[in-house]
PDB file of C-alpha atoms in Angstrom:
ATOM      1  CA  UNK U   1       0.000   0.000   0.000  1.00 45.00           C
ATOM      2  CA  UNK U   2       1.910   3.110  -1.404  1.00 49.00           C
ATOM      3  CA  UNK U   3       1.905   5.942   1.145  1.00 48.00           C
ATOM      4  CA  UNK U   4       0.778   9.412   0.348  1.00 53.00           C
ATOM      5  CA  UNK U   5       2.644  12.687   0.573  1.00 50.00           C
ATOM      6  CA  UNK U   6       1.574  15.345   2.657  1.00 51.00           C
ATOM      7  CA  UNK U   7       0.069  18.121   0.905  1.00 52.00           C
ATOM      8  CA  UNK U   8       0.261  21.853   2.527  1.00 48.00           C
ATOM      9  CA  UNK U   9      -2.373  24.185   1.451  1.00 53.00           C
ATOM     10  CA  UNK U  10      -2.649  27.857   1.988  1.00 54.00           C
ATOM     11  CA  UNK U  11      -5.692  29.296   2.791  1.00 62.00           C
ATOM     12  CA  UNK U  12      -7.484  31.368   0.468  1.00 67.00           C
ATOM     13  CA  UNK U  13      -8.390  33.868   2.878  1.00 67.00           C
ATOM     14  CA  UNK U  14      -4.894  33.997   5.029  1.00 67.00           C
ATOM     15  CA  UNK U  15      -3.075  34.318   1.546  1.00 68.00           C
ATOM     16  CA  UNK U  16      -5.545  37.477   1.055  1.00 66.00           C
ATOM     17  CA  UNK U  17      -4.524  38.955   4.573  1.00 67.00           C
ATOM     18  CA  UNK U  18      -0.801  38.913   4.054  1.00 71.00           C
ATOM     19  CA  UNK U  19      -0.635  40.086   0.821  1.00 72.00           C
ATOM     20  CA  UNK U  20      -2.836  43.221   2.274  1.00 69.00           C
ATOM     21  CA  UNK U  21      -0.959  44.030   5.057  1.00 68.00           C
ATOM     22  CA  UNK U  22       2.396  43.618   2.609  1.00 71.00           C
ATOM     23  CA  UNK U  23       0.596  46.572   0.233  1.00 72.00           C
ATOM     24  CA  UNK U  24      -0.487  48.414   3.448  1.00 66.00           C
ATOM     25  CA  UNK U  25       3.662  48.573   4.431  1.00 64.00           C
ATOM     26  CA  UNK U  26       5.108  49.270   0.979  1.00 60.00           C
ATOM     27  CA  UNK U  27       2.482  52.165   0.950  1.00 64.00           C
ATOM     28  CA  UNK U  28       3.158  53.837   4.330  1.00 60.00           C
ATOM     29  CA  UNK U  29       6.485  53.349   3.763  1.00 57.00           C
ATOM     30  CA  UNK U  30       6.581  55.592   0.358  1.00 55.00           C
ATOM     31  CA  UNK U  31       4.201  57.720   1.950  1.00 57.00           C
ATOM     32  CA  UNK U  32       6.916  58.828   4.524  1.00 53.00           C
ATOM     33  CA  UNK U  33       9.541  58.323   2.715  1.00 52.00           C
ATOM     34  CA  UNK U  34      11.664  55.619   5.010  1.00 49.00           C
ATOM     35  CA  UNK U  35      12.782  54.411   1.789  1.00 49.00           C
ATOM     36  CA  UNK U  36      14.326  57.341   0.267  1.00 49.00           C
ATOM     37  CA  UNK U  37      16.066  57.978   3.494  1.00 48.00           C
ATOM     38  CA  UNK U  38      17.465  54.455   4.249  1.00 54.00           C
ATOM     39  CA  UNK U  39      18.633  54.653   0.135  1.00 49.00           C
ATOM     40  CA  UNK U  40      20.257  57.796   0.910  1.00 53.00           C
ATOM     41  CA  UNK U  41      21.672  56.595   3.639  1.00 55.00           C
ATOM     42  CA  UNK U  42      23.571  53.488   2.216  1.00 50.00           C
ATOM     43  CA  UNK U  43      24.664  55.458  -0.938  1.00 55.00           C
ATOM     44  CA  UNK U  44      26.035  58.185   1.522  1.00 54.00           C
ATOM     45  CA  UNK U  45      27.726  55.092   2.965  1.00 60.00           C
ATOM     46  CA  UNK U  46      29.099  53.622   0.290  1.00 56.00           C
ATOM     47  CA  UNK U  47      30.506  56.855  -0.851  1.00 58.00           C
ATOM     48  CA  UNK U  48      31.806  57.920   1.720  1.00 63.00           C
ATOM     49  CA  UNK U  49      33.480  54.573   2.369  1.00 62.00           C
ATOM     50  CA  UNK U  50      34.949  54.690  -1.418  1.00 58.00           C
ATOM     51  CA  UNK U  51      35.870  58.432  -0.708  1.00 64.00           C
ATOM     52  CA  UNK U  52      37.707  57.113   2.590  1.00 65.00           C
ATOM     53  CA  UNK U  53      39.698  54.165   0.661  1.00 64.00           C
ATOM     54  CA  UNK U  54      40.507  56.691  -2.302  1.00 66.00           C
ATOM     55  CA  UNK U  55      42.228  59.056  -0.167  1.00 66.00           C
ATOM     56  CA  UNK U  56      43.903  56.480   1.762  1.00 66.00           C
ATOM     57  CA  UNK U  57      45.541  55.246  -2.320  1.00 64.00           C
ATOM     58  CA  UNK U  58      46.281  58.371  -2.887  1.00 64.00           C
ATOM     59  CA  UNK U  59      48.123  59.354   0.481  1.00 72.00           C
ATOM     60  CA  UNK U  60      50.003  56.061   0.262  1.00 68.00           C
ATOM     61  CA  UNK U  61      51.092  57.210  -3.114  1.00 72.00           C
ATOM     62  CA  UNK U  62      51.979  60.060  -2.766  1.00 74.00           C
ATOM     63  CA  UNK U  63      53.860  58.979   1.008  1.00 68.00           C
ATOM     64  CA  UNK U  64      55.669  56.459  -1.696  1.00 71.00           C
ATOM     65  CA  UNK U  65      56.776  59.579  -4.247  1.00 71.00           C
ATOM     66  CA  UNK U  66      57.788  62.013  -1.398  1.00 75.00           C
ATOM     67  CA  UNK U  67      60.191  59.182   0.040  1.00 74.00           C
ATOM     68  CA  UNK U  68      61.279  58.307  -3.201  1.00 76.00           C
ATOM     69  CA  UNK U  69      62.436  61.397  -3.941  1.00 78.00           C
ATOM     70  CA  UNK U  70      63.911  62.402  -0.554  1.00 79.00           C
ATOM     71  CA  UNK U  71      65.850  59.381  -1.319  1.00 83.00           C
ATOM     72  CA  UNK U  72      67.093  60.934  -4.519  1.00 80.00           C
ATOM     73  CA  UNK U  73      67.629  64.155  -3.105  1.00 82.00           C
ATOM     74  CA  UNK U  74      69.850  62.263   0.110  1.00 82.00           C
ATOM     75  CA  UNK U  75      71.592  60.163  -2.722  1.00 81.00           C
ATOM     76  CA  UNK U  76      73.098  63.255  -4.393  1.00 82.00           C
ATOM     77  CA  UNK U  77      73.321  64.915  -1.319  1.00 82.00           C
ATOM     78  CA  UNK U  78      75.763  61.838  -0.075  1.00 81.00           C
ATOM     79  CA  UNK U  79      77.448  62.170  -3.428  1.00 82.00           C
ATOM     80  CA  UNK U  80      78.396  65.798  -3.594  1.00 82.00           C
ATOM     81  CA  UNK U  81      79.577  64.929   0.393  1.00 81.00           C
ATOM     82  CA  UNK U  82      81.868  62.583  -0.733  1.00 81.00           C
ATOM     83  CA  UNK U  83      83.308  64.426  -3.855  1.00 78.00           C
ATOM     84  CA  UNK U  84      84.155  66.960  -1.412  1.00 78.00           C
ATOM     85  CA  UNK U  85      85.744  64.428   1.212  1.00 77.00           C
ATOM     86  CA  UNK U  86      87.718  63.236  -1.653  1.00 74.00           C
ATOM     87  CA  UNK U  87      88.738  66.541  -2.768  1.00 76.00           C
ATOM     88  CA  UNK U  88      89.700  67.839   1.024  1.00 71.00           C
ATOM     89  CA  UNK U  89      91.695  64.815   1.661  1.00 69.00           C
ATOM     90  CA  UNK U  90      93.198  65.564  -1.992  1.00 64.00           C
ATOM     91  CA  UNK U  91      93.867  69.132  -0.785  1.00 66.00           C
ATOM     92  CA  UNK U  92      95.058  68.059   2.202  1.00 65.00           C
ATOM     93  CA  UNK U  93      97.753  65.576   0.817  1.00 66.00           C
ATOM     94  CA  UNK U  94      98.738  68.019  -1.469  1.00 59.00           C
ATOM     95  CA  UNK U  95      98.932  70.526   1.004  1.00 63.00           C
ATOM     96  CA  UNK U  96     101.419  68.225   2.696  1.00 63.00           C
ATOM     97  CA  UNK U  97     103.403  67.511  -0.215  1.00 60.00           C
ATOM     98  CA  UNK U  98     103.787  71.292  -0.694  1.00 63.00           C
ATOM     99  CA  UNK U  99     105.053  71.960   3.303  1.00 64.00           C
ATOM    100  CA  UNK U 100     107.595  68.789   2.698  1.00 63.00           C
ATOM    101  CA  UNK U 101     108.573  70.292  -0.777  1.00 59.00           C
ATOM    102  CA  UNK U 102     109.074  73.559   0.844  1.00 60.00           C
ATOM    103  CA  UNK U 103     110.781  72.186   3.716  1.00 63.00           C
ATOM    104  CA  UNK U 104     113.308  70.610   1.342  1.00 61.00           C
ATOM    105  CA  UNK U 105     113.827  73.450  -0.586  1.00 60.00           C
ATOM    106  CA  UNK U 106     114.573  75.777   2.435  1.00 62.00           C
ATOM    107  CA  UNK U 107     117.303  73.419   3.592  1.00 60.00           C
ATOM    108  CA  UNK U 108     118.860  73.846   0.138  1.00 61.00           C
ATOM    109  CA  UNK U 109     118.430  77.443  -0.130  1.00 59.00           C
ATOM    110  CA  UNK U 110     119.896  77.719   3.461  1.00 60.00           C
ATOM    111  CA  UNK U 111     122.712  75.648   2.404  1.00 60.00           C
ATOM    112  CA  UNK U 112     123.597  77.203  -0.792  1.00 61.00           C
ATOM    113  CA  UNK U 113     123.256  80.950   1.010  1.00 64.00           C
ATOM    114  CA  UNK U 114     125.651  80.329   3.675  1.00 69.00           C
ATOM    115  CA  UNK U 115     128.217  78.058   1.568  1.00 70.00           C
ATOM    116  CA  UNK U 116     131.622  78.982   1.162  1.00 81.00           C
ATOM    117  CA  UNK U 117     131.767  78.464  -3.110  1.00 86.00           C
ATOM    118  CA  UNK U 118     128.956  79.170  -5.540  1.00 88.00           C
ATOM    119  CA  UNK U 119     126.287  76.165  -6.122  1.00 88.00           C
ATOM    120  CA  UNK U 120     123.513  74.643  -8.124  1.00 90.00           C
ATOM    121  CA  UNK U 121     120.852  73.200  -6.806  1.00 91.00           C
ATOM    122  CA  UNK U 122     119.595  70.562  -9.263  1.00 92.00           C
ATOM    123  CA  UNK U 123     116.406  68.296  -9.589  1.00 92.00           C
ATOM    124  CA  UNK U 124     116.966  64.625 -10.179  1.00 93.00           C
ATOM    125  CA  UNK U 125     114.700  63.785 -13.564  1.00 93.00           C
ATOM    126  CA  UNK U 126     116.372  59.966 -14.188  1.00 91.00           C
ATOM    127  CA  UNK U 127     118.301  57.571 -13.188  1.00 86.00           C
ATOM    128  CA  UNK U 128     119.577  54.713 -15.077  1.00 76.00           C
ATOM    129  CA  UNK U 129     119.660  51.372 -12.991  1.00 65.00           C
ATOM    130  CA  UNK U 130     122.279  49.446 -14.183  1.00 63.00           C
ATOM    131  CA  UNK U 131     124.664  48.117 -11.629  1.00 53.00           C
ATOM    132  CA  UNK U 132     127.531  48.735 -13.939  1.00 54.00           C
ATOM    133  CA  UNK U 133     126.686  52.464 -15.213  1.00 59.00           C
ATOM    134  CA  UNK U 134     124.717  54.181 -12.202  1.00 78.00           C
ATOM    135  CA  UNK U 135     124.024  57.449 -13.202  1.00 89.00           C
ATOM    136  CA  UNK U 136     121.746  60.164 -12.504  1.00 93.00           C
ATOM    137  CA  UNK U 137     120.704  62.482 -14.892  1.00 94.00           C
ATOM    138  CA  UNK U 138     119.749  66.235 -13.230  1.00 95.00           C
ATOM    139  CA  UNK U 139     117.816  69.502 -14.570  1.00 94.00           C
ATOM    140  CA  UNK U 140     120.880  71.683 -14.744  1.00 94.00           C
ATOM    141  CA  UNK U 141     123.592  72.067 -17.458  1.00 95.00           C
ATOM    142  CA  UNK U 142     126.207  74.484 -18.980  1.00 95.00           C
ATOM    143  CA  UNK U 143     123.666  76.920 -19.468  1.00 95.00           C
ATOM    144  CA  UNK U 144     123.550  77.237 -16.001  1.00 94.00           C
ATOM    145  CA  UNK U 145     127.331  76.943 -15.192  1.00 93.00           C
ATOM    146  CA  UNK U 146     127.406  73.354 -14.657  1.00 95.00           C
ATOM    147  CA  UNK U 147     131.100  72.064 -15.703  1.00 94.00           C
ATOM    148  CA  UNK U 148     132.349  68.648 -16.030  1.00 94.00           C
ATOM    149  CA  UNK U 149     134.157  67.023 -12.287  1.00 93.00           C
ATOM    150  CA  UNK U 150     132.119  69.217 -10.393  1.00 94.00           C
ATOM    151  CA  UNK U 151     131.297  67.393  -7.145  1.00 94.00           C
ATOM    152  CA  UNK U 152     127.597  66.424  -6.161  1.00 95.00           C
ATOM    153  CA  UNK U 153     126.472  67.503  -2.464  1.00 94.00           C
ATOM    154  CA  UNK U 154     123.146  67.043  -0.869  1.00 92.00           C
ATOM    155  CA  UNK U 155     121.187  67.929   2.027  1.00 90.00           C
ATOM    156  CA  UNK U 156     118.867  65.154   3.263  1.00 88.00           C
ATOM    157  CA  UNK U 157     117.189  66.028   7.018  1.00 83.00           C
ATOM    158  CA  UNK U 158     120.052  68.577   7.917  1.00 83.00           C
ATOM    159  CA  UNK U 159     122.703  66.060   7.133  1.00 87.00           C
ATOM    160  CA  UNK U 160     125.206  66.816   4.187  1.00 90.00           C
ATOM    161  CA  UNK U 161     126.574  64.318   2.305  1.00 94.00           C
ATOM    162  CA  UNK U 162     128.387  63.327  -0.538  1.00 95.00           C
ATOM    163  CA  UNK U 163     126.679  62.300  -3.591  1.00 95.00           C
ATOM    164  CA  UNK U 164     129.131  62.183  -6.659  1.00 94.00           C
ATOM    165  CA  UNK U 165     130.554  64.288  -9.511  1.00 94.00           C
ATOM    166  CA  UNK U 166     129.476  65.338 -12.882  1.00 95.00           C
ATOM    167  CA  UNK U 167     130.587  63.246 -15.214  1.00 94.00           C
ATOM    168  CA  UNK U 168     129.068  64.438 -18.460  1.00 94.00           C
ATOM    169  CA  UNK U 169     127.517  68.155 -19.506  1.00 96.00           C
ATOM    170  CA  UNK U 170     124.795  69.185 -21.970  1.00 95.00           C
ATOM    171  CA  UNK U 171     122.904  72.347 -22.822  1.00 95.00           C
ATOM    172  CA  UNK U 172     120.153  72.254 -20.047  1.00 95.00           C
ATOM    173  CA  UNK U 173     121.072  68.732 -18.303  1.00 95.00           C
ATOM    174  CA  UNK U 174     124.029  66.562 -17.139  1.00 96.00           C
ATOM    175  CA  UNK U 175     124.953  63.229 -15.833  1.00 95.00           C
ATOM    176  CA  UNK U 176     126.130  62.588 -12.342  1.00 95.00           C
ATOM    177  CA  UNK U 177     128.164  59.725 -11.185  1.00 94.00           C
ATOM    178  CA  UNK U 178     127.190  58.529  -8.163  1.00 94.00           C
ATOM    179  CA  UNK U 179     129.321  57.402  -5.261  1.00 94.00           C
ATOM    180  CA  UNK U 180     128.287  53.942  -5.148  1.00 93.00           C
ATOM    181  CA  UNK U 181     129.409  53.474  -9.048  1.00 90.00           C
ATOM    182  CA  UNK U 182     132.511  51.207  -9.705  1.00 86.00           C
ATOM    183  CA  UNK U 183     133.990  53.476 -11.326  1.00 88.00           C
ATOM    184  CA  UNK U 184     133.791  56.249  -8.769  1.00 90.00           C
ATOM    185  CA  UNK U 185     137.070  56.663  -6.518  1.00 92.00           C
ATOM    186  CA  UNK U 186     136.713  59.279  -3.758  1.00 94.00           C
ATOM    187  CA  UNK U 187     139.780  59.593  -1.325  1.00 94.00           C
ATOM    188  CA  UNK U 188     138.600  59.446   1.779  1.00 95.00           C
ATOM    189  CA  UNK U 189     139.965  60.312   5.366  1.00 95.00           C
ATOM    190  CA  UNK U 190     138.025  58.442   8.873  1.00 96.00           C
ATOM    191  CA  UNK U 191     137.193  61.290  10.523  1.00 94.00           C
ATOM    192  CA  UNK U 192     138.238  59.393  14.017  1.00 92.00           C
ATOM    193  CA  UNK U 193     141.879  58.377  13.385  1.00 93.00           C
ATOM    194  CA  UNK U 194     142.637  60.759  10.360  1.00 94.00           C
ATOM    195  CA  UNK U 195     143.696  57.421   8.243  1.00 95.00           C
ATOM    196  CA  UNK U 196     142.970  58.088   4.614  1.00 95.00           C
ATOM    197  CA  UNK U 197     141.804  55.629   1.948  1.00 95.00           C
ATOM    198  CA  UNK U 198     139.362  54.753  -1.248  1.00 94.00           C
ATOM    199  CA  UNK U 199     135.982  54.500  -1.204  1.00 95.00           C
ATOM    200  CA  UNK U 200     133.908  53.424  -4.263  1.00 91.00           C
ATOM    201  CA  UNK U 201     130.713  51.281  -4.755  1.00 91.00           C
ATOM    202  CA  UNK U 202     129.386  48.101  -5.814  1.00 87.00           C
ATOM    203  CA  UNK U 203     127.290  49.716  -8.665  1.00 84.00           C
ATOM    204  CA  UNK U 204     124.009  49.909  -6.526  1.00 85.00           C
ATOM    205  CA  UNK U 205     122.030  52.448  -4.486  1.00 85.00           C
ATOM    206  CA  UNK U 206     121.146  50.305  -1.762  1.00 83.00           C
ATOM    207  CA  UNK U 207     124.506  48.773  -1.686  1.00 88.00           C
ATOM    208  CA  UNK U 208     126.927  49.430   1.056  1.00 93.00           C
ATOM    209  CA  UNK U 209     130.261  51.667  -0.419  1.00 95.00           C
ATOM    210  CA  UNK U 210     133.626  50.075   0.452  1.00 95.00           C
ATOM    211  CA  UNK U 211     136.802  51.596   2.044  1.00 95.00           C
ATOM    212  CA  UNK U 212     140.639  50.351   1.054  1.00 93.00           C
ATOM    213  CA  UNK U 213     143.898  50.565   1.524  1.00 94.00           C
ATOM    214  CA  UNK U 214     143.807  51.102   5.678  1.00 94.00           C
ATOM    215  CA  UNK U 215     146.214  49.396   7.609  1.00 93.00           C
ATOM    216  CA  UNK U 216     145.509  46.569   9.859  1.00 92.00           C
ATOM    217  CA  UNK U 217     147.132  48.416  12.815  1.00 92.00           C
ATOM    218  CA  UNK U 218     144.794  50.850  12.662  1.00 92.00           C
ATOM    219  CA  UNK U 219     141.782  47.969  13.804  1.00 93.00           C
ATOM    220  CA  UNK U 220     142.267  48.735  17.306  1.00 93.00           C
ATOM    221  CA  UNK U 221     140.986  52.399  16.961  1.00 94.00           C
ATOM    222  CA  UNK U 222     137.987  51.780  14.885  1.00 94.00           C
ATOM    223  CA  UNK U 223     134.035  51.564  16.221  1.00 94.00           C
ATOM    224  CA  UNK U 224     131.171  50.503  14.314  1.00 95.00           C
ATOM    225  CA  UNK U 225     129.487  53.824  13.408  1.00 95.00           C
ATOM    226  CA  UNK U 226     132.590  55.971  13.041  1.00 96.00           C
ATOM    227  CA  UNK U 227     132.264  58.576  10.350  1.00 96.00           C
ATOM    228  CA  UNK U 228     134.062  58.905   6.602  1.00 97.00           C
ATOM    229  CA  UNK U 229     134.526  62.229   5.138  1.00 96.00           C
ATOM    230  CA  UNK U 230     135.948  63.260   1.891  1.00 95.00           C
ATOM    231  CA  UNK U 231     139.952  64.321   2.041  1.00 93.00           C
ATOM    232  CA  UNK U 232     139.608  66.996  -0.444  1.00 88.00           C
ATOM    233  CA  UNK U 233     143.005  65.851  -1.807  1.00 83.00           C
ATOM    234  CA  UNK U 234     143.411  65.655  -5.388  1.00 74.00           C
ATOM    235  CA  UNK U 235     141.217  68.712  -5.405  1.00 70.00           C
ATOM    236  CA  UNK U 236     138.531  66.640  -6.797  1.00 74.00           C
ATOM    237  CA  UNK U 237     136.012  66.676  -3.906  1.00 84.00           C
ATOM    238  CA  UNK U 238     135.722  69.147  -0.876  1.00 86.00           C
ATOM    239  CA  UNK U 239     136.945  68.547   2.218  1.00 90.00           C
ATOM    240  CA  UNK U 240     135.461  67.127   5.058  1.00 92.00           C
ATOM    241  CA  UNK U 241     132.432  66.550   3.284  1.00 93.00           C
ATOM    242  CA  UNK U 242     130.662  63.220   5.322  1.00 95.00           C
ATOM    243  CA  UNK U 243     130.381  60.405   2.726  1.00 96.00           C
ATOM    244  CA  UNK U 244     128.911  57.278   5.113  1.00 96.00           C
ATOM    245  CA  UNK U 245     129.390  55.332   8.262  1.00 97.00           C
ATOM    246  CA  UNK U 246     131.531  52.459   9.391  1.00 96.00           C
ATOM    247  CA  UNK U 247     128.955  49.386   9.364  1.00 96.00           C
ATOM    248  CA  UNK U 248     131.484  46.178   8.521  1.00 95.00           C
ATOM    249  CA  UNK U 249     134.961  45.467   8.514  1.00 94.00           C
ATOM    250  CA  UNK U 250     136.926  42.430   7.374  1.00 92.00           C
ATOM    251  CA  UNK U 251     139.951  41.422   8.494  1.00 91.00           C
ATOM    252  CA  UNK U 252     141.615  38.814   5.603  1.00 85.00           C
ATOM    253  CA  UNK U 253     144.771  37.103   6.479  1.00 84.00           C
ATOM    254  CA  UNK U 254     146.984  37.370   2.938  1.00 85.00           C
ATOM    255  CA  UNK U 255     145.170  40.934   2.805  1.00 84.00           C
ATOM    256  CA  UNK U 256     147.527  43.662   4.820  1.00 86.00           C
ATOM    257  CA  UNK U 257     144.242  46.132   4.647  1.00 91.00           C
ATOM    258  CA  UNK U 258     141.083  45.956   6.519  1.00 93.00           C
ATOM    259  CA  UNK U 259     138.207  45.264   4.464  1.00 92.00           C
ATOM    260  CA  UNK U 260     135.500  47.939   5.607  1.00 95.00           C
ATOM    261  CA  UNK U 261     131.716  48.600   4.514  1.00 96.00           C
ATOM    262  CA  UNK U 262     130.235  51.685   4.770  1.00 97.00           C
ATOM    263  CA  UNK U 263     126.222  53.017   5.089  1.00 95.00           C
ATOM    264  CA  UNK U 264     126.224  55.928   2.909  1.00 96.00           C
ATOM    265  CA  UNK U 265     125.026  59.182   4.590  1.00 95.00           C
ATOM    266  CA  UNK U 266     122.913  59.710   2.029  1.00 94.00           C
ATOM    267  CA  UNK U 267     119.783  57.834   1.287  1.00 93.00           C
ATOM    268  CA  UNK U 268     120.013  57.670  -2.418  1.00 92.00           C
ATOM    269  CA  UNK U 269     116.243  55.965  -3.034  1.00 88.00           C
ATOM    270  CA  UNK U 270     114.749  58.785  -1.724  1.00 89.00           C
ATOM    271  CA  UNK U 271     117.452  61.638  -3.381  1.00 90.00           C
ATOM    272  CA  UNK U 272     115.630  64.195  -5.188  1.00 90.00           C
ATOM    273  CA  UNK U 273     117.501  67.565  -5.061  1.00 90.00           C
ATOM    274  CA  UNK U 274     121.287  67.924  -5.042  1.00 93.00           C
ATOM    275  CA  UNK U 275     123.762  70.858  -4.845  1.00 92.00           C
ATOM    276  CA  UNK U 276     126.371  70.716  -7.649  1.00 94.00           C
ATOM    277  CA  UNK U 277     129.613  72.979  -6.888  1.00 92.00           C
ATOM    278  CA  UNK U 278     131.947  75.224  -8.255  1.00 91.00           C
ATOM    279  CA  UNK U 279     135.481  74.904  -6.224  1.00 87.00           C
ATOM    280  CA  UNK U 280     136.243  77.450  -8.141  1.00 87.00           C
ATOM    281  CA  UNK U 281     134.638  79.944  -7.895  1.00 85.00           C
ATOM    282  CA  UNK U 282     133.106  81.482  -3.911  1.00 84.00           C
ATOM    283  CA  UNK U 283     129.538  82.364  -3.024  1.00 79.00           C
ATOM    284  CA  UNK U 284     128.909  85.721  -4.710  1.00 78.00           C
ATOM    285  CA  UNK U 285     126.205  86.596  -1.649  1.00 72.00           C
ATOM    286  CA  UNK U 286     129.163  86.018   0.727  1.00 70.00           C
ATOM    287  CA  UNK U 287     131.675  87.991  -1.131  1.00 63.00           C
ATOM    288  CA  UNK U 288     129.192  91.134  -1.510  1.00 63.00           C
ATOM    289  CA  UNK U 289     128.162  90.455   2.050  1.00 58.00           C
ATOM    290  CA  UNK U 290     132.208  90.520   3.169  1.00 52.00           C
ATOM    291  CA  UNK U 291     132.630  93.560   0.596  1.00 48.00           C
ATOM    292  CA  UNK U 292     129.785  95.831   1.988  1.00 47.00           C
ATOM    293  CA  UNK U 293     130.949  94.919   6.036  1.00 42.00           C
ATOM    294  CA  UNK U 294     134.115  96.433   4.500  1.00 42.00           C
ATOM    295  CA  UNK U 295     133.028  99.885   3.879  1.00 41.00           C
TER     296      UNK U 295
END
């Protein structure tokens, strides 16, 4: 027996009531206008809600641009800082370089003012390395009095030393022969005992210079450290002038000299300005200065 499924019925007169108290609402409500205001309402709303996001956009992009280009503005801000970093620590190198320059150049100016015979001072512009032709090539020449044999001085923090002689002359330059070239024979006098012998090099700057021909008995007076001066004999070299220091000495058994090393006074790697001389000829500002304390 099949079973039957409920039916629901509305009645006829119920279905009547609702739908007239549904007209009865919609029509109060138009006639007081709840409808137009709740409308206005949620379109105020919505508006005001789209206004509200809008402006938030547009103050995040513009928060985005402002920073962005504060960023730019720091960038070359930080730039043109450290161009002018770069160009005071270039100033004040150069500044330095200047005060040392002039420092040097006082000492020579000094030297060649109160110094008994005329002098040049000369810049260094080469130097030719090879151990068995050292030269040095400077900025003066017999334009500017420079003669062949003229001997090489040089002041190097207050010291004076002994740097070579001229060896070859041109119009505006000549070659120097340094000290510590084979070929260069200085007689040479230790300022301690008085003992006189040669000094040459072994063909390098950095080389030690070598002293000959003194005795053996002489060993007993000699100290590490003791100075070597120039003789001034020959009349090749002045006198006196300090050439290096006692550092080594040998003693050989079929050899009846001591074998001695010497530090030059000069450092030659970091020579720049020399003093060449005329022996021949005295320090005009002296002479005047003698000639006008004379009358």
């Amino acid at each position: 027996m099949a079973l039957r499924k409920p039916q629901f019925l509305l009645n006829p007169s119920l279905f009547v009531l609702l739908l007239l108290v549904l007209i009865s609402g919609v029509m109060l409500a138009l006639s007081t206008g709840g409808f137009i205001i709740n409308f206005k309402t949620v379109g105020f709303s919505a508006l005001s809600s789209l206004q509200k996001g809008t402006r938030a956009v547009y103050t995040g992009i513009t928060g985005v641009v402002s920073a962005v280009q504060e960023i730019a503005v720091l960038r070359e801000e930080y730039q043109k800082l450290t161009e002018q970093l770069e160009n005071y620590e270039y100033m004040q190198q150069s500044n330095a370089e200047i005060r040392r320059e002039n420092e040097r150049l006082r000492e020579q100016l000094n030297f060649t003012t109160e110094f008994e015979y005329k002098s040049h001072p000369a810049q260094i512009i080469g130097r030719d390395p090879n151990n068995q032709y050292s030269f040095l090539t400077i900025d003066k020449g017999s334009v500017h009095g420079i003669k062949k044999n003229m001997p090489v001085i040089a002041v190097q923090n207050g010291t004076t030393g002994l740097v070579g002689k001229v060896l070859q002359v041109g119009h505006t330059t000549s070659m120097v022969m340094p000290i510590y070239d084979y070929d260069c024979n200085v007689s040479a006098r230790i300022q301690n005992t008085r003992d006189v012998g040669i000094v040459n090099g072994l063909g390098w700057e950095d080389r030690p210079l070598t002293m000959k021909y003194i005795k053996k008995r002489v060993l007993p007076d000699l100290q590490y450290g003791d100075l070597i001066v120039t003789s001034g004999e020959n009349e090749n070299f002045l006198k006196d002038i300090p050439i290096g220091y006692i550092s080594t000495i040998t003693v050989q058994d079929y050899d009846s000299s001591l074998n001695i090393e010497l530090t030059p006074v000069i450092d030659f790697g970091r020579l720049e300005i020399v003093i060449v001389v005329d022996m021949k000829e005295l320090n005009p500002q002296l002479v005047s200065g003698t000639g006008e304390a004379g009358r």
